Amino acid sequence: MMVLEEKDILKQKLKEVFGYAQFRGNQETIIQNLIDGRNTFVIMPTGAGKSLCYQLPALIQEGLAIVISPLIALMKNQVDQLNAYGVNARFLNSTLSKAEITKLKKDCANDEVRLLYVAPESLTKEENIQFLQKIKISFVAIDEAHCISEWGHDFRPEYRKIKTMIGQLGNLPVIALTATATPKVQIDIQKNLQMEEADVFMSSFNRKNLYYEVRPKKETKKQLIKFLRDHKGKSGIIYCLSRKKVEEIAQLLNVNGFKAAPYHAGLDPDVREKNQDDFLNEEVDIICATIAFGMGIDKPDVRFVVHYDVPKSLEGYYQETGRSGRDGLEGICLMFYSHNDLNKLEKFNKDKTVQERENARVLLQEMEYYAESPVCRRRQLLHYFGEEYDQDNCGMCDNCVHPRERFDGTDAVKLVLQAAKQTNERFTLNHLVNVIRGVEDEYVKSYGHFDLDIYGKGGDEEADYWKSVIRQTLIYQFLEKDIENIGVLKVTKRGEEFLKKPYSIELAKDHDFTTDIEDEEVSSEKAPVNAKSYDEKLFEMLKTLRKKVAKDKDLPPYVIFQDPSLEEMATTYPTTKDELAQVNGVGMGKVNKFGKEFLELIEKYVEENDIETASEVIVKTSVNKSKAKVQIITQIDRKIDLDEIADSIKMTFEEVLTEIENICYSGTRLNLNYYIDQVVDKHKQDDIHDYFMNAETDSLDAALNDDSLADYSEEDIRLMRIKFLSEYGN
Ligand code: ADP
Ligand code: ZN
């Protein structure tokens, strides 16, 4: 008899039930940890795949897995998704009838149910506890665990009783999961669940597929419509600050031919629910909403999140933008920014206590810094959540794709660090700016800081200039915020080393949102669009079919198959059940439930269009490739040496050259002169150039085999050919 290793069993189940070939990130370690009976605490950003961490063990472990989840809507959604995979999952909450509850309890007692979703309220009911005490339970999962903490942004008092309730069920392993990760909340959760000893798994918060962009709030409606036209037919969320604005924008969009619906707390509950369902079921493409919308919305194919108004905090912004691109495909996050919005938000706080007002002000200020900063958006967001991202160019934010003007910041950084040191690292940004600029306000006077060496050394630069320099030194970690004293800045080890042995540092200029910018110029900025590598026509047909099947079965379309699966079908053209089961995210359960009509459609399409189906086509590389492309193009724009580019994107020099050749062939001009002039002699350049001018073909093979070029290296020839193609071919 063959015995499968436990590891293999996990993988096998992953493929068989969920249709995925690989675990993502640390899913596998987390699952193993839980199976080993350890308490487990998972902090993972939205869309990274938390659910699988308890869903898969529930299928392997003996007994029923209990999942505590705060929202009834979310519960139903997850149960629907699991049922689509052929997993017997159910929920227990106040929406069930007596008869349904009786049936549910019977099925649980017969060990037919793998996962039971419950609301914390239901767990407080004595009859439910008594019933669960009689059943074998494998473990308890606590989803959205940040609801336990009063420091989090979504506190729910009943969550604080969870530990007591679980205790009544016996000594069970617990897995707690959340996407909100400030250290304070984390400690609070662990304390409350009495699982300080739990193994903590924290994933990177980097959402690689999200594109971040901030635009000035000018002619915003026009800009918005243009943006939406470029993304017509795709799912998206537009967040507005007020209910009035939500209504206004939804109407504007409908008038302009988009399918949009409003969502806010002031709507009749029936209308609100219908609008949300219409969005999930793709009856409308765009939902205009206040931030009341979103928590518990698991729609994986939201392609853009627009902030029409400035959000109140970076935490909120990160959560809201995080709802785009959960499936790993395109997700564009666009914010319209104006100072005026900040003032409005500040006014909302006027009835709060002094402390609350001050906290809210600090959060708003972070928002302002983020919007105006020239630094990579991704780097800033990750920095905010305590994670360092040290790539030069992420290629997926406005500041990286259209870099801001740069300047030599070596001396400025030196001055800032000296100012912090000479004031004994006990002061805030504003005070340091005053000291550097020689502004004698009351603090400077009372501390006698006008006597310092550094006082007034800042020359004629404006306060904004110095603020921007200081914020950049923070993000580049020469300075750090003191944890105990809000606002106080201290010099880091990196800063100390720099002071001892300064090296040259480039900084960039902030965005200036005060001057008028030509509307045309602004709205022509576009997120890089991934080249489509799949059959778009078939993809659209599959989507239409999915919608029909979803309607018949009364499920949201993405429960049937998700977009990445449809894209893969439109690439590999599966025509048998086995082939379809190979598609990522499908699995045999779904093939049997929904596969038939899809196979028929593909079969017919393949026949009519004479398509050769390759059963072993390798997919999944296109997204990464196109991302590499964007990075290559942006780095060449910045005149970075090709070997450095190769290093930064972990490709060989050869591969980069090949990519560049592809880019040229697809019609993009690249100016490589800065590099070629360094590595190829002028007379060699002329010779190779002459060859291509006179040759009958631009074929590389022909050039490599031509006698007149026998003395030149392949690299030289390829570089010159790219130059030639760029100058004459495009
Ligand atoms: P979270 O709860 O962390 O926001 P989900 O559990 O909803 O994320 O998962 C996000 C998406 O990732 C879902 O569409 C899910 O099907 C997909 N996913 C999860 N695990 C994997 C995996 N190992 N391989 C491919 N896709 C996965
Ligand atoms: Zn960036």
mmCIF file of N, CA and C in Angstrom, residues 278-354:
data_model
loop_
_atom_site.group_PDB
_atom_site.id
_atom_site.type_symbol
_atom_site.label_atom_id
_atom_site.label_comp_id
_atom_site.label_asym_id
_atom_site.label_seq_id
_atom_site.Cartn_x
_atom_site.Cartn_y
_atom_site.Cartn_z
ATOM 1 N N ASP A 278 -26.818 43.530 -7.102
ATOM 2 C CA ASP A 278 -26.653 43.831 -8.523
ATOM 3 C C ASP A 278 -25.184 43.974 -8.874
ATOM 4 N N PHE A 279 -24.429 44.547 -7.956
ATOM 5 C CA PHE A 279 -22.994 44.711 -8.190
ATOM 6 C C PHE A 279 -22.321 43.339 -8.197
ATOM 7 N N LEU A 280 -22.632 42.522 -7.201
ATOM 8 C CA LEU A 280 -22.022 41.193 -7.117
ATOM 9 C C LEU A 280 -22.404 40.337 -8.321
ATOM 10 N N ASN A 281 -23.643 40.511 -8.793
ATOM 11 C CA ASN A 281 -24.128 39.688 -9.893
ATOM 12 C C ASN A 281 -23.862 40.300 -11.260
ATOM 13 N N GLU A 282 -23.109 41.376 -11.282
ATOM 14 C CA GLU A 282 -22.726 42.038 -12.536
ATOM 15 C C GLU A 282 -23.900 42.620 -13.306
ATOM 16 N N GLU A 283 -24.991 42.944 -12.601
ATOM 17 C CA GLU A 283 -26.066 43.690 -13.242
ATOM 18 C C GLU A 283 -25.650 45.153 -13.343
ATOM 19 N N VAL A 284 -24.892 45.640 -12.388
ATOM 20 C CA VAL A 284 -24.264 46.959 -12.543
ATOM 21 C C VAL A 284 -22.753 46.770 -12.436
ATOM 22 N N ASP A 285 -22.019 47.660 -13.133
ATOM 23 C CA ASP A 285 -20.558 47.540 -13.136
ATOM 24 C C ASP A 285 -19.941 48.322 -11.997
ATOM 25 N N ILE A 286 -20.551 49.480 -11.696
ATOM 26 C CA ILE A 286 -19.897 50.407 -10.785
ATOM 27 C C ILE A 286 -20.776 50.665 -9.588
ATOM 28 N N ILE A 287 -20.198 50.611 -8.407
ATOM 29 C CA ILE A 287 -20.954 50.974 -7.228
ATOM 30 C C ILE A 287 -20.335 52.257 -6.676
ATOM 31 N N CYS A 288 -21.187 53.274 -6.467
ATOM 32 C CA CYS A 288 -20.723 54.525 -5.859
ATOM 33 C C CYS A 288 -21.122 54.435 -4.402
ATOM 34 N N ALA A 289 -20.178 54.594 -3.504
ATOM 35 C CA ALA A 289 -20.479 54.249 -2.123
ATOM 36 C C ALA A 289 -19.767 55.136 -1.125
ATOM 37 N N THR A 290 -20.358 55.220 0.053
ATOM 38 C CA THR A 290 -19.607 55.743 1.194
ATOM 39 C C THR A 290 -18.824 54.566 1.758
ATOM 40 N N ILE A 291 -17.979 54.833 2.753
ATOM 41 C CA ILE A 291 -17.171 53.711 3.224
ATOM 42 C C ILE A 291 -18.000 52.666 3.956
ATOM 43 N N ALA A 292 -19.328 52.915 4.082
ATOM 44 C CA ALA A 292 -20.204 51.890 4.644
ATOM 45 C C ALA A 292 -20.152 50.634 3.787
ATOM 46 N N PHE A 293 -19.740 50.795 2.532
ATOM 47 C CA PHE A 293 -19.710 49.658 1.626
ATOM 48 C C PHE A 293 -18.333 49.020 1.591
ATOM 49 N N GLY A 294 -18.294 47.723 1.678
ATOM 50 C CA GLY A 294 -17.005 47.095 1.419
ATOM 51 C C GLY A 294 -16.651 45.979 2.348
ATOM 52 N N MET A 295 -16.785 46.198 3.650
ATOM 53 C CA MET A 295 -16.374 45.126 4.532
ATOM 54 C C MET A 295 -17.237 43.907 4.235
ATOM 55 N N GLY A 296 -16.572 42.791 4.006
ATOM 56 C CA GLY A 296 -17.324 41.586 3.721
ATOM 57 C C GLY A 296 -17.675 41.442 2.249
ATOM 58 N N ILE A 297 -17.231 42.381 1.418
ATOM 59 C CA ILE A 297 -17.450 42.212 -0.014
ATOM 60 C C ILE A 297 -16.264 41.450 -0.576
ATOM 61 N N ASP A 298 -16.542 40.246 -1.009
ATOM 62 C CA ASP A 298 -15.471 39.361 -1.424
ATOM 63 C C ASP A 298 -15.318 39.281 -2.928
ATOM 64 N N LYS A 299 -15.911 40.200 -3.647
ATOM 65 C CA LYS A 299 -15.880 40.121 -5.107
ATOM 66 C C LYS A 299 -14.426 40.182 -5.581
ATOM 67 N N PRO A 300 -13.960 39.117 -6.212
ATOM 68 C CA PRO A 300 -12.534 39.056 -6.519
ATOM 69 C C PRO A 300 -12.118 39.856 -7.743
ATOM 70 N N ASP A 301 -13.075 40.255 -8.594
ATOM 71 C CA ASP A 301 -12.666 40.871 -9.861
ATOM 72 C C ASP A 301 -12.985 42.359 -9.907
ATOM 73 N N VAL A 302 -12.890 43.041 -8.777
ATOM 74 C CA VAL A 302 -13.032 44.498 -8.792
ATOM 75 C C VAL A 302 -11.767 45.055 -9.454
ATOM 76 N N ARG A 303 -11.927 45.755 -10.581
ATOM 77 C CA ARG A 303 -10.763 46.165 -11.380
ATOM 78 C C ARG A 303 -10.240 47.554 -11.014
ATOM 79 N N PHE A 304 -11.075 48.350 -10.329
ATOM 80 C CA PHE A 304 -10.562 49.649 -9.893
ATOM 81 C C PHE A 304 -11.308 50.130 -8.661
ATOM 82 N N VAL A 305 -10.595 50.900 -7.848
ATOM 83 C CA VAL A 305 -11.209 51.577 -6.708
ATOM 84 C C VAL A 305 -10.818 53.039 -6.840
ATOM 85 N N VAL A 306 -11.826 53.899 -6.975
ATOM 86 C CA VAL A 306 -11.542 55.324 -7.101
ATOM 87 C C VAL A 306 -11.932 56.012 -5.797
ATOM 88 N N HIS A 307 -11.064 56.826 -5.260
ATOM 89 C CA HIS A 307 -11.436 57.692 -4.139
ATOM 90 C C HIS A 307 -11.749 59.066 -4.706
ATOM 91 N N TYR A 308 -13.026 59.351 -4.820
ATOM 92 C CA TYR A 308 -13.420 60.646 -5.373
ATOM 93 C C TYR A 308 -13.070 61.749 -4.382
ATOM 94 N N ASP A 309 -13.155 61.415 -3.084
ATOM 95 C CA ASP A 309 -12.751 62.350 -2.027
ATOM 96 C C ASP A 309 -11.607 61.725 -1.245
ATOM 97 N N VAL A 310 -10.849 62.571 -0.565
ATOM 98 C CA VAL A 310 -9.694 62.078 0.188
ATOM 99 C C VAL A 310 -10.163 61.250 1.393
ATOM 100 N N PRO A 311 -9.610 60.065 1.586
ATOM 101 C CA PRO A 311 -9.994 59.249 2.750
ATOM 102 C C PRO A 311 -9.441 59.813 4.064
ATOM 103 N N LYS A 312 -10.007 59.336 5.183
ATOM 104 C CA LYS A 312 -9.648 59.903 6.483
ATOM 105 C C LYS A 312 -8.321 59.408 7.027
ATOM 106 N N SER A 313 -7.888 58.270 6.552
ATOM 107 C CA SER A 313 -6.630 57.734 7.073
ATOM 108 C C SER A 313 -6.009 56.804 6.044
ATOM 109 N N LEU A 314 -4.723 56.575 6.189
ATOM 110 C CA LEU A 314 -4.056 55.651 5.280
ATOM 111 C C LEU A 314 -4.516 54.215 5.517
ATOM 112 N N GLU A 315 -4.883 53.895 6.778
ATOM 113 C CA GLU A 315 -5.412 52.555 7.051
ATOM 114 C C GLU A 315 -6.660 52.307 6.220
ATOM 115 N N GLY A 316 -7.574 53.293 6.295
ATOM 116 C CA GLY A 316 -8.807 53.178 5.537
ATOM 117 C C GLY A 316 -8.510 53.064 4.051
ATOM 118 N N TYR A 317 -7.626 53.926 3.576
ATOM 119 C CA TYR A 317 -7.269 53.947 2.157
ATOM 120 C C TYR A 317 -6.724 52.590 1.723
ATOM 121 N N TYR A 318 -5.847 52.022 2.550
ATOM 122 C CA TYR A 318 -5.240 50.741 2.201
ATOM 123 C C TYR A 318 -6.293 49.626 2.156
ATOM 124 N N GLN A 319 -7.197 49.623 3.140
ATOM 125 C CA GLN A 319 -8.259 48.607 3.159
ATOM 126 C C GLN A 319 -9.167 48.752 1.942
ATOM 127 N N GLU A 320 -9.531 50.002 1.643
ATOM 128 C CA GLU A 320 -10.475 50.223 0.554
ATOM 129 C C GLU A 320 -9.842 49.904 -0.802
ATOM 130 N N THR A 321 -8.627 50.374 -1.023
ATOM 131 C CA THR A 321 -7.965 50.052 -2.288
ATOM 132 C C THR A 321 -7.733 48.545 -2.375
ATOM 133 N N GLY A 322 -7.556 47.916 -1.214
ATOM 134 C CA GLY A 322 -7.282 46.479 -1.175
ATOM 135 C C GLY A 322 -8.404 45.635 -1.744
ATOM 136 N N ARG A 323 -9.575 46.240 -1.919
ATOM 137 C CA ARG A 323 -10.698 45.470 -2.456
ATOM 138 C C ARG A 323 -10.599 45.291 -3.964
ATOM 139 N N SER A 324 -9.627 45.945 -4.586
ATOM 140 C CA SER A 324 -9.463 45.720 -6.021
ATOM 141 C C SER A 324 -8.454 44.596 -6.242
ATOM 142 N N GLY A 325 -8.616 43.930 -7.371
ATOM 143 C CA GLY A 325 -7.640 42.922 -7.801
ATOM 144 C C GLY A 325 -7.358 41.804 -6.824
ATOM 145 N N ARG A 326 -8.371 41.371 -6.075
ATOM 146 C CA ARG A 326 -8.134 40.254 -5.156
ATOM 147 C C ARG A 326 -7.722 38.986 -5.875
ATOM 148 N N ASP A 327 -8.138 38.855 -7.128
ATOM 149 C CA ASP A 327 -7.805 37.635 -7.864
ATOM 150 C C ASP A 327 -6.402 37.695 -8.453
ATOM 151 N N GLY A 328 -5.664 38.752 -8.141
ATOM 152 C CA GLY A 328 -4.277 38.838 -8.611
ATOM 153 C C GLY A 328 -4.155 39.504 -9.975
ATOM 154 N N LEU A 329 -5.284 39.796 -10.597
ATOM 155 C CA LEU A 329 -5.224 40.485 -11.893
ATOM 156 C C LEU A 329 -5.311 41.993 -11.661
ATOM 157 N N GLU A 330 -5.527 42.739 -12.749
ATOM 158 C CA GLU A 330 -5.493 44.193 -12.694
ATOM 159 C C GLU A 330 -6.289 44.805 -11.532
ATOM 160 N N GLY A 331 -5.708 45.797 -10.878
ATOM 161 C CA GLY A 331 -6.396 46.541 -9.839
ATOM 162 C C GLY A 331 -5.834 47.956 -9.807
ATOM 163 N N ILE A 332 -6.628 48.936 -10.274
ATOM 164 C CA ILE A 332 -6.133 50.308 -10.344
ATOM 165 C C ILE A 332 -6.731 51.114 -9.200
ATOM 166 N N CYS A 333 -5.888 51.799 -8.450
ATOM 167 C CA CYS A 333 -6.350 52.561 -7.296
ATOM 168 C C CYS A 333 -6.073 54.033 -7.567
ATOM 169 N N LEU A 334 -7.133 54.769 -7.788
ATOM 170 C CA LEU A 334 -6.992 56.161 -8.189
ATOM 171 C C LEU A 334 -7.605 57.055 -7.126
ATOM 172 N N MET A 335 -6.835 58.041 -6.660
ATOM 173 C CA MET A 335 -7.373 58.969 -5.670
ATOM 174 C C MET A 335 -7.347 60.386 -6.217
ATOM 175 N N PHE A 336 -8.438 61.114 -6.021
ATOM 176 C CA PHE A 336 -8.447 62.539 -6.339
ATOM 177 C C PHE A 336 -8.184 63.298 -5.051
ATOM 178 N N TYR A 337 -7.237 64.205 -5.131
ATOM 179 C CA TYR A 337 -6.757 64.835 -3.902
ATOM 180 C C TYR A 337 -6.835 66.352 -3.973
ATOM 181 N N SER A 338 -7.316 66.943 -2.885
ATOM 182 C CA SER A 338 -7.197 68.397 -2.763
ATOM 183 C C SER A 338 -7.075 68.767 -1.287
ATOM 184 N N HIS A 339 -6.399 69.868 -1.041
ATOM 185 C CA HIS A 339 -6.259 70.369 0.320
ATOM 186 C C HIS A 339 -7.595 70.661 0.955
ATOM 187 N N ASN A 340 -8.488 71.133 0.102
ATOM 188 C CA ASN A 340 -9.801 71.510 0.569
ATOM 189 C C ASN A 340 -10.513 70.345 1.255
ATOM 190 N N ASP A 341 -10.337 69.147 0.707
ATOM 191 C CA ASP A 341 -10.930 67.956 1.312
ATOM 192 C C ASP A 341 -10.407 67.753 2.726
ATOM 193 N N LEU A 342 -9.106 67.980 2.890
ATOM 194 C CA LEU A 342 -8.525 67.798 4.220
ATOM 195 C C LEU A 342 -9.187 68.754 5.208
ATOM 196 N N ASN A 343 -9.380 69.994 4.769
ATOM 197 C CA ASN A 343 -10.028 70.966 5.647
ATOM 198 C C ASN A 343 -11.433 70.526 6.017
ATOM 199 N N LYS A 344 -12.144 70.009 5.017
ATOM 200 C CA LYS A 344 -13.505 69.536 5.281
ATOM 201 C C LYS A 344 -13.488 68.433 6.325
ATOM 202 N N LEU A 345 -12.594 67.481 6.132
ATOM 203 C CA LEU A 345 -12.516 66.348 7.058
ATOM 204 C C LEU A 345 -12.189 66.830 8.462
ATOM 205 N N GLU A 346 -11.320 67.803 8.518
ATOM 206 C CA GLU A 346 -10.918 68.338 9.817
ATOM 207 C C GLU A 346 -12.131 68.944 10.528
ATOM 208 N N LYS A 347 -12.984 69.599 9.759
ATOM 209 C CA LYS A 347 -14.164 70.230 10.344
ATOM 210 C C LYS A 347 -15.122 69.204 10.936
ATOM 211 N N PHE A 348 -15.204 68.027 10.281
ATOM 212 C CA PHE A 348 -16.085 66.978 10.809
ATOM 213 C C PHE A 348 -15.743 66.617 12.241
ATOM 214 N N ASN A 349 -14.509 66.846 12.615
ATOM 215 C CA ASN A 349 -14.062 66.376 13.922
ATOM 216 C C ASN A 349 -14.306 67.366 15.050
ATOM 217 N N LYS A 350 -14.953 68.481 14.705
ATOM 218 C CA LYS A 350 -14.948 69.552 15.702
ATOM 219 C C LYS A 350 -15.701 69.199 16.990
ATOM 220 N N ASP A 351 -16.623 68.225 16.919
ATOM 221 C CA ASP A 351 -17.357 67.873 18.136
ATOM 222 C C ASP A 351 -16.666 66.798 18.969
ATOM 223 N N LYS A 352 -15.534 66.334 18.501
ATOM 224 C CA LYS A 352 -14.863 65.249 19.225
ATOM 225 C C LYS A 352 -14.057 65.791 20.401
ATOM 226 N N THR A 353 -13.602 64.891 21.259
ATOM 227 C CA THR A 353 -12.760 65.323 22.379
ATOM 228 C C THR A 353 -11.417 65.795 21.843
ATOM 229 N N VAL A 354 -10.688 66.503 22.675
ATOM 230 C CA VAL A 354 -9.401 67.046 22.245
ATOM 231 C C VAL A 354 -8.492 65.920 21.762
#
